[in-house]
CSV table of C-alpha atoms and ligand atoms in Angstrom, one decimal:
chain,number,residue,atom,x,y,z
G,16,UNK,CA,-5.7,40.4,-28.9
G,17,UNK,CA,-6.6,42.4,-32.0
G,18,UNK,CA,-10.4,41.8,-31.5
G,19,UNK,CA,-10.3,43.1,-28.0
G,20,UNK,CA,-8.3,46.1,-29.0
G,21,UNK,CA,-10.8,46.9,-31.8
G,22,UNK,CA,-13.6,46.6,-29.4
G,23,UNK,CA,-11.9,48.9,-26.9
G,24,UNK,CA,-11.2,51.5,-29.6
G,25,UNK,CA,-14.8,51.4,-30.7
G,26,UNK,CA,-16.1,51.7,-27.2
G,27,UNK,CA,-14.3,55.1,-26.9
G,28,UNK,CA,-15.4,56.5,-30.2
G,29,UNK,CA,-18.1,58.7,-28.7
G,30,UNK,CA,-16.8,59.1,-25.2
G,31,UNK,CA,-18.0,62.3,-23.5
G,32,UNK,CA,-20.5,63.0,-26.2
G,33,UNK,CA,-24.3,63.5,-25.8
G,34,UNK,CA,-26.7,62.1,-28.4
G,35,UNK,CA,-30.4,62.5,-29.0
G,36,UNK,CA,-32.2,59.8,-31.0
G,37,UNK,CA,-35.8,60.5,-32.0
G,38,UNK,CA,-38.2,57.6,-32.3
G,39,UNK,CA,-35.8,55.6,-30.2
G,40,UNK,CA,-38.2,53.1,-28.5
G,41,UNK,CA,-38.6,50.8,-31.5
G,42,UNK,CA,-36.8,49.3,-34.5
G,43,UNK,CA,-33.9,51.3,-36.0
G,44,UNK,CA,-34.0,54.1,-33.4
G,45,UNK,CA,-33.8,51.7,-30.6
G,46,UNK,CA,-30.7,50.0,-32.1
G,47,UNK,CA,-29.1,53.3,-32.9
G,48,UNK,CA,-29.6,54.6,-29.3
G,49,UNK,CA,-28.1,51.4,-28.0
G,50,UNK,CA,-25.2,51.5,-30.5
G,51,UNK,CA,-24.4,55.1,-29.6
G,52,UNK,CA,-24.5,54.2,-25.9
G,53,UNK,CA,-22.2,51.3,-26.4
G,54,UNK,CA,-19.8,53.6,-28.2
G,55,UNK,CA,-19.6,55.8,-25.1
G,56,UNK,CA,-22.3,58.5,-25.7
G,57,UNK,CA,-24.8,59.6,-23.1
G,58,UNK,CA,-28.2,59.1,-24.8
G,59,UNK,CA,-31.5,61.0,-24.8
G,60,UNK,CA,-34.1,58.5,-25.9
G,61,UNK,CA,-37.0,60.3,-27.6
G,62,UNK,CA,-40.4,58.6,-28.0
G,63,UNK,CA,-44.0,59.7,-28.5
G,64,UNK,CA,-46.0,56.7,-27.3
G,65,UNK,CA,-44.9,53.6,-25.4
G,66,UNK,CA,-43.4,54.6,-22.0
G,67,UNK,CA,-42.5,51.1,-21.1
G,68,UNK,CA,-40.6,50.4,-24.4
G,69,UNK,CA,-38.7,53.7,-23.9
G,70,UNK,CA,-37.7,52.7,-20.4
G,71,UNK,CA,-36.5,49.4,-21.6
G,72,UNK,CA,-34.1,51.1,-24.1
G,73,UNK,CA,-32.9,53.4,-21.3
G,74,UNK,CA,-32.3,50.5,-19.0
G,75,UNK,CA,-30.4,48.6,-21.7
G,76,UNK,CA,-28.1,51.6,-22.3
G,77,UNK,CA,-27.5,52.0,-18.6
G,78,UNK,CA,-26.8,48.3,-18.3
G,79,UNK,CA,-24.1,48.8,-21.0
G,80,UNK,CA,-22.4,51.4,-18.8
G,81,UNK,CA,-23.7,54.7,-20.4
G,82,UNK,CA,-26.1,57.3,-19.1
G,83,UNK,CA,-29.6,57.5,-20.7
G,84,UNK,CA,-32.9,59.2,-20.1
G,85,UNK,CA,-36.3,59.1,-21.9
G,86,UNK,CA,-37.8,62.2,-23.3
G,87,UNK,CA,-41.4,62.2,-24.5
G,88,UNK,CA,-42.2,64.5,-27.4
G,89,UNK,CA,-44.0,64.5,-30.8
G,90,UNK,CA,-41.4,65.5,-33.3
G,91,UNK,CA,-44.0,67.2,-35.4
G,92,UNK,CA,-45.0,69.6,-32.7
G,93,UNK,CA,-42.8,72.7,-32.4
G,94,UNK,CA,-43.5,73.4,-28.7
G,95,UNK,CA,-42.9,69.8,-27.7
G,96,UNK,CA,-39.6,69.7,-29.7
G,97,UNK,CA,-38.4,72.9,-28.1
G,98,UNK,CA,-39.3,71.7,-24.6
G,99,UNK,CA,-37.5,68.4,-25.3
G,100,UNK,CA,-34.3,70.0,-26.4
G,101,UNK,CA,-34.4,72.3,-23.3
G,102,UNK,CA,-34.9,69.3,-21.1
G,103,UNK,CA,-32.1,67.4,-22.7
G,104,UNK,CA,-29.7,70.3,-22.3
G,105,UNK,CA,-30.8,70.7,-18.6
G,106,UNK,CA,-30.2,67.0,-18.0
G,107,UNK,CA,-26.9,66.4,-19.9
G,108,UNK,CA,-25.5,69.9,-20.3
G,109,UNK,CA,-25.6,70.1,-24.1
G,110,UNK,CA,-25.9,68.0,-27.2
G,111,UNK,CA,-23.3,66.8,-29.7
G,112,UNK,CA,-25.2,64.4,-31.9
G,113,UNK,CA,-28.8,64.3,-33.3
G,114,UNK,CA,-30.1,61.2,-35.0
G,115,UNK,CA,-33.4,62.4,-36.5
G,116,UNK,CA,-34.9,58.9,-37.0
G,117,UNK,CA,-38.6,59.2,-36.1
G,118,UNK,CA,-40.8,58.3,-39.1
G,119,UNK,CA,-44.0,56.5,-40.1
G,120,UNK,CA,-46.0,55.4,-43.1
G,121,UNK,CA,-49.7,56.0,-44.0
G,122,UNK,CA,-49.9,53.9,-47.2
G,123,UNK,CA,-52.7,54.3,-49.8
G,124,UNK,CA,-53.3,54.0,-53.5
G,125,UNK,CA,-53.0,57.6,-54.8
G,126,UNK,CA,-56.6,57.7,-55.9
G,127,UNK,CA,-57.8,57.1,-52.3
G,128,UNK,CA,-55.0,59.0,-50.4
G,129,UNK,CA,-56.5,61.4,-47.9
G,130,UNK,CA,-55.1,64.8,-47.1
G,131,UNK,CA,-54.7,63.5,-43.5
G,132,UNK,CA,-52.6,60.6,-44.7
G,133,UNK,CA,-50.4,63.0,-46.7
G,134,UNK,CA,-50.1,65.5,-43.9
G,135,UNK,CA,-49.4,63.0,-41.1
G,136,UNK,CA,-46.4,61.6,-43.1
G,137,UNK,CA,-45.1,65.0,-44.1
G,138,UNK,CA,-45.5,66.4,-40.5
G,139,UNK,CA,-43.5,63.6,-38.9
G,140,UNK,CA,-41.1,62.6,-41.6
G,141,UNK,CA,-40.1,66.0,-43.0
G,142,UNK,CA,-41.3,68.8,-40.6
G,143,UNK,CA,-40.1,66.7,-37.7
G,144,UNK,CA,-36.6,66.6,-39.3
G,145,UNK,CA,-36.7,70.4,-39.8
G,146,UNK,CA,-37.8,71.1,-36.2
G,147,UNK,CA,-35.3,68.8,-34.6
G,148,UNK,CA,-32.4,69.8,-36.8
G,149,UNK,CA,-33.1,73.5,-36.1
G,150,UNK,CA,-33.1,73.0,-32.4
G,151,UNK,CA,-29.9,70.9,-32.5
G,152,UNK,CA,-28.1,73.5,-34.6
G,153,UNK,CA,-29.2,76.3,-32.2
G,154,UNK,CA,-27.7,74.3,-29.3
G,155,UNK,CA,-24.4,73.6,-31.2
G,156,UNK,CA,-24.0,77.3,-32.0
G,157,UNK,CA,-25.1,78.5,-28.6
G,158,UNK,CA,-22.6,76.2,-26.8
G,159,UNK,CA,-19.6,76.5,-29.1
G,160,UNK,CA,-16.7,74.1,-29.6
G,161,UNK,CA,-16.0,71.3,-27.2
G,162,UNK,CA,-13.0,69.0,-27.1
G,163,UNK,CA,-15.0,65.8,-27.5
G,164,UNK,CA,-15.2,66.0,-31.3
G,165,UNK,CA,-13.5,67.8,-34.2
G,166,UNK,CA,-17.0,69.0,-35.4
G,167,UNK,CA,-19.1,71.5,-33.6
G,168,UNK,CA,-22.0,69.0,-33.9
G,169,UNK,CA,-23.3,66.2,-36.0
G,170,UNK,CA,-26.7,65.6,-37.5
G,171,UNK,CA,-27.8,62.3,-39.0
G,172,UNK,CA,-31.1,62.3,-40.8
G,173,UNK,CA,-32.9,58.9,-41.3
G,174,UNK,CA,-33.9,58.8,-44.9
G,175,UNK,CA,-34.7,55.7,-47.0
G,176,UNK,CA,-33.9,54.1,-50.3
G,177,UNK,CA,-37.1,55.8,-51.3
G,178,UNK,CA,-35.4,59.1,-51.5
G,179,UNK,CA,-34.2,57.5,-54.8
G,180,UNK,CA,-36.6,54.7,-55.6
G,181,UNK,CA,-40.2,55.8,-56.5
G,182,UNK,CA,-42.8,53.9,-54.5
G,183,UNK,CA,-46.3,53.5,-55.9
G,184,UNK,CA,-48.9,53.2,-53.1
G,185,UNK,CA,-46.6,55.2,-50.8
G,186,UNK,CA,-46.4,58.6,-52.6
G,187,UNK,CA,-46.5,60.5,-49.4
G,188,UNK,CA,-43.7,58.5,-47.8
G,189,UNK,CA,-41.4,58.7,-50.9
G,190,UNK,CA,-42.1,62.4,-51.2
G,191,UNK,CA,-41.1,62.9,-47.5
G,192,UNK,CA,-37.9,61.0,-48.0
G,193,UNK,CA,-37.0,62.9,-51.2
G,194,UNK,CA,-37.6,66.0,-49.2
G,195,UNK,CA,-35.1,64.8,-46.6
G,196,UNK,CA,-32.5,64.4,-49.2
G,197,UNK,CA,-32.5,68.0,-50.2
G,198,UNK,CA,-33.1,69.3,-46.7
G,199,UNK,CA,-30.0,67.4,-45.6
G,200,UNK,CA,-27.9,68.5,-48.5
G,201,UNK,CA,-28.9,72.2,-48.1
G,202,UNK,CA,-28.3,72.1,-44.3
G,203,UNK,CA,-24.9,70.4,-44.9
G,204,UNK,CA,-23.9,73.1,-47.4
G,205,UNK,CA,-25.1,75.9,-45.2
G,206,UNK,CA,-23.7,74.6,-41.9
G,207,UNK,CA,-20.3,73.1,-42.9
G,208,UNK,CA,-18.5,76.4,-42.5
G,209,UNK,CA,-19.6,76.3,-38.9
G,210,UNK,CA,-18.1,72.8,-38.6
G,211,UNK,CA,-21.5,71.2,-38.3
G,212,UNK,CA,-21.7,67.9,-40.2
G,213,UNK,CA,-25.0,66.9,-41.6
G,214,UNK,CA,-25.4,63.5,-43.3
G,215,UNK,CA,-28.1,60.9,-43.9
G,216,UNK,CA,-28.5,57.2,-43.8
G,217,UNK,CA,-30.8,55.6,-46.3
G,218,UNK,CA,-31.8,52.1,-45.1
G,219,UNK,CA,-33.1,49.5,-47.4
G,220,UNK,CA,-35.4,46.8,-46.1
G,221,UNK,CA,-34.7,46.5,-42.3
G,222,UNK,CA,-36.5,44.1,-40.0
G,223,UNK,CA,-38.7,46.4,-37.9
G,224,UNK,CA,-42.3,46.9,-37.0
G,225,UNK,CA,-42.8,49.5,-39.8
G,226,UNK,CA,-42.6,46.8,-42.5
G,227,UNK,CA,-43.7,43.6,-40.9
G,228,UNK,CA,-45.8,42.6,-44.0
G,229,UNK,CA,-42.6,42.6,-46.1
G,230,UNK,CA,-40.7,39.9,-44.1
G,231,UNK,CA,-43.0,38.1,-41.6
G,232,UNK,CA,-44.1,35.2,-43.9
G,233,UNK,CA,-41.8,33.0,-46.0
G,234,UNK,CA,-43.6,34.1,-49.2
G,235,UNK,CA,-43.2,37.8,-48.4
G,236,UNK,CA,-39.5,37.3,-47.5
G,237,UNK,CA,-38.8,35.4,-50.7
G,238,UNK,CA,-40.5,38.2,-52.8
G,239,UNK,CA,-38.5,40.8,-50.8
G,240,UNK,CA,-35.2,39.0,-51.6
G,241,UNK,CA,-35.8,39.6,-55.3
G,242,UNK,CA,-35.1,43.3,-54.5
G,243,UNK,CA,-32.0,42.6,-52.3
G,244,UNK,CA,-28.8,41.4,-54.2
G,245,UNK,CA,-27.0,40.7,-50.9
G,246,UNK,CA,-29.7,38.0,-50.1
G,247,UNK,CA,-30.7,38.9,-46.6
G,248,UNK,CA,-32.9,41.4,-44.8
G,249,UNK,CA,-31.2,44.2,-42.9
G,250,UNK,CA,-31.2,44.2,-39.2
G,251,UNK,CA,-31.5,47.4,-37.1
G,252,UNK,CA,-27.9,46.8,-35.9
G,253,UNK,CA,-26.7,47.3,-39.5
G,254,UNK,CA,-28.0,50.8,-39.3
G,255,UNK,CA,-26.7,51.4,-35.8
G,256,UNK,CA,-23.1,50.6,-36.9
G,257,UNK,CA,-23.4,53.2,-39.7
G,258,UNK,CA,-24.8,55.8,-37.3
G,259,UNK,CA,-22.0,55.3,-34.8
G,260,UNK,CA,-19.4,55.8,-37.7
G,261,UNK,CA,-21.2,58.9,-39.1
G,262,UNK,CA,-21.5,60.4,-35.6
G,263,UNK,CA,-17.8,59.8,-34.8
G,264,UNK,CA,-14.6,61.6,-35.9
G,265,UNK,CA,-13.8,58.6,-38.1
G,266,UNK,CA,-16.1,60.3,-40.7
G,267,UNK,CA,-14.9,63.8,-40.0
G,268,UNK,CA,-14.5,64.6,-43.7
G,269,UNK,CA,-18.0,63.2,-44.6
G,270,UNK,CA,-20.3,66.1,-45.2
G,271,UNK,CA,-23.7,66.1,-47.0
G,272,UNK,CA,-23.5,62.4,-47.8
G,273,UNK,CA,-26.2,59.8,-47.9
G,274,UNK,CA,-24.9,56.4,-46.8
G,275,UNK,CA,-27.1,53.7,-48.4
G,276,UNK,CA,-27.3,50.7,-46.1
G,277,UNK,CA,-29.4,48.5,-48.2
G,278,UNK,CA,-27.8,45.2,-49.3
G,279,UNK,CA,-27.6,46.6,-52.8
G,280,UNK,CA,-31.3,47.5,-53.2
G,281,UNK,CA,-30.5,50.7,-55.1
G,282,UNK,CA,-28.4,48.7,-57.7
G,283,UNK,CA,-31.4,48.0,-59.9
G,284,UNK,CA,-31.3,44.2,-59.2
G,285,UNK,CA,-33.8,43.6,-62.0
G,286,UNK,CA,-31.1,44.5,-64.5
G,287,UNK,CA,-28.7,41.8,-63.2
G,288,UNK,CA,-30.2,39.3,-65.7
G,289,UNK,CA,-32.6,41.5,-67.8
G,290,UNK,CA,-32.6,44.9,-69.4
H,302,LIG,P1,-40.6,51.8,-36.3
H,302,LIG,O1,-42.0,51.9,-36.5
H,302,LIG,O2,-40.1,50.6,-35.6
H,302,LIG,O3,-40.0,53.0,-35.5
H,302,LIG,C1,-40.4,54.4,-35.8
H,302,LIG,C2,-40.3,55.2,-34.5
H,302,LIG,O4,-40.7,56.5,-34.8
H,302,LIG,C3,-41.1,54.6,-33.4
H,302,LIG,O5,-40.4,54.7,-32.2
H,302,LIG,C4,-42.3,55.6,-33.4
H,302,LIG,O6,-43.0,55.7,-32.2
H,302,LIG,C5,-41.5,56.9,-33.7
H,302,LIG,N1,-42.4,58.0,-34.1
H,302,LIG,C6,-43.5,58.0,-35.0
H,302,LIG,N2,-44.1,59.2,-35.0
H,302,LIG,C7,-43.4,60.0,-34.1
H,302,LIG,C8,-43.6,61.3,-33.6
H,302,LIG,N3,-44.5,62.1,-34.1
H,302,LIG,N4,-42.7,61.8,-32.7
H,302,LIG,C9,-41.7,61.0,-32.2
H,302,LIG,N5,-41.5,59.7,-32.6
H,302,LIG,C10,-42.4,59.2,-33.5
H,302,LIG,O7,-39.9,51.9,-37.7
H,302,LIG,P2,-38.3,51.9,-38.1
H,302,LIG,O8,-38.2,51.0,-39.3
H,302,LIG,O9,-37.4,51.7,-37.0
H,302,LIG,O10,-38.2,53.4,-38.7
H,302,LIG,C11,-37.3,54.3,-38.3
H,302,LIG,C12,-36.9,55.2,-39.4
H,302,LIG,O11,-36.2,54.5,-40.4
H,302,LIG,C13,-38.1,55.9,-40.1
H,302,LIG,O12,-37.7,57.2,-40.4
H,302,LIG,C14,-38.2,55.1,-41.4
H,302,LIG,O13,-38.8,55.8,-42.4
H,302,LIG,C15,-36.8,54.7,-41.7
H,302,LIG,N6,-36.6,53.6,-42.6
H,302,LIG,C16,-37.0,52.3,-42.2
H,302,LIG,C17,-36.8,51.3,-43.1
H,302,LIG,C18,-37.1,49.9,-42.7
H,302,LIG,O14,-37.1,49.0,-43.6
H,302,LIG,N7,-37.5,49.5,-41.5
H,302,LIG,C19,-36.3,51.5,-44.4
H,302,LIG,C20,-36.0,52.8,-44.7
H,302,LIG,C21,-36.1,53.8,-43.8
């Protein structure tokens, strides 16, 4: 049965590997954690609030046949990030895959944007990426090569279409995602000689709690669809499949790339009939 064979092959993609997903008790991170678990990885589920939601994700991964454990830490806090990586290595032995996914929005018209709104977004979305990536790289280098993957380690940074598309009313968020683009590319360039692959995923509109306003009423959904040529909202699983591929040896020659998973949102849909 070709379908069964394909499923069996996919289930082995990440066998023996250990993954940490930040912000993994909601939305995209939850789906990515479950996707990596279903592909055979043992999964560290990071979260900052919501013990119960984190335990639910852990249980779902275990029910699927992989090991999982929850690790509470604020990705914007250096000491907490370092303690989390130490705990993950103590629990699972090492780390092969980091999906730096945690992120948030603090939206405001620019005239009213407070320094706190700016700093909260930068601390979590950009500094959090730096702190987690640095600890992951330190662990990859400390431990050295393993026979579970061609790469020494893989980092996937969760960006956004707003690393490309300017976003009025969300200048802090767009700036943080633009920052991720060059952080990712600079890390990829610096670390490729060590066989560490750093890439990013740039989701478009995905149905999660971060953007409920954009899809939860028929009117909002209809307006959203004017921005999405493919004609449907993205689901967290769409991102999970991309993450599994980027974490696996199937993408071994992919270095420093941003994979847009956006139903065509970055294709300037307004120009399809105008311009
Ligand atoms: P979400 O709100 O469902 O999930 C965000 C997760 O990050 C939550 O688990 C939250 O608790 C966690 N988090 C927030 N601050 C944290 C901190 N300091 N430390 C640890 N974890 C923290 O939203 P989502 O849509 O799943 O977002 C996940 C990522 O995807 C974000 O980086 C977001 O910017 C990005 N993204 C989402 C969309 C979308 O349409 N949903 C589009 C583009 C990019």
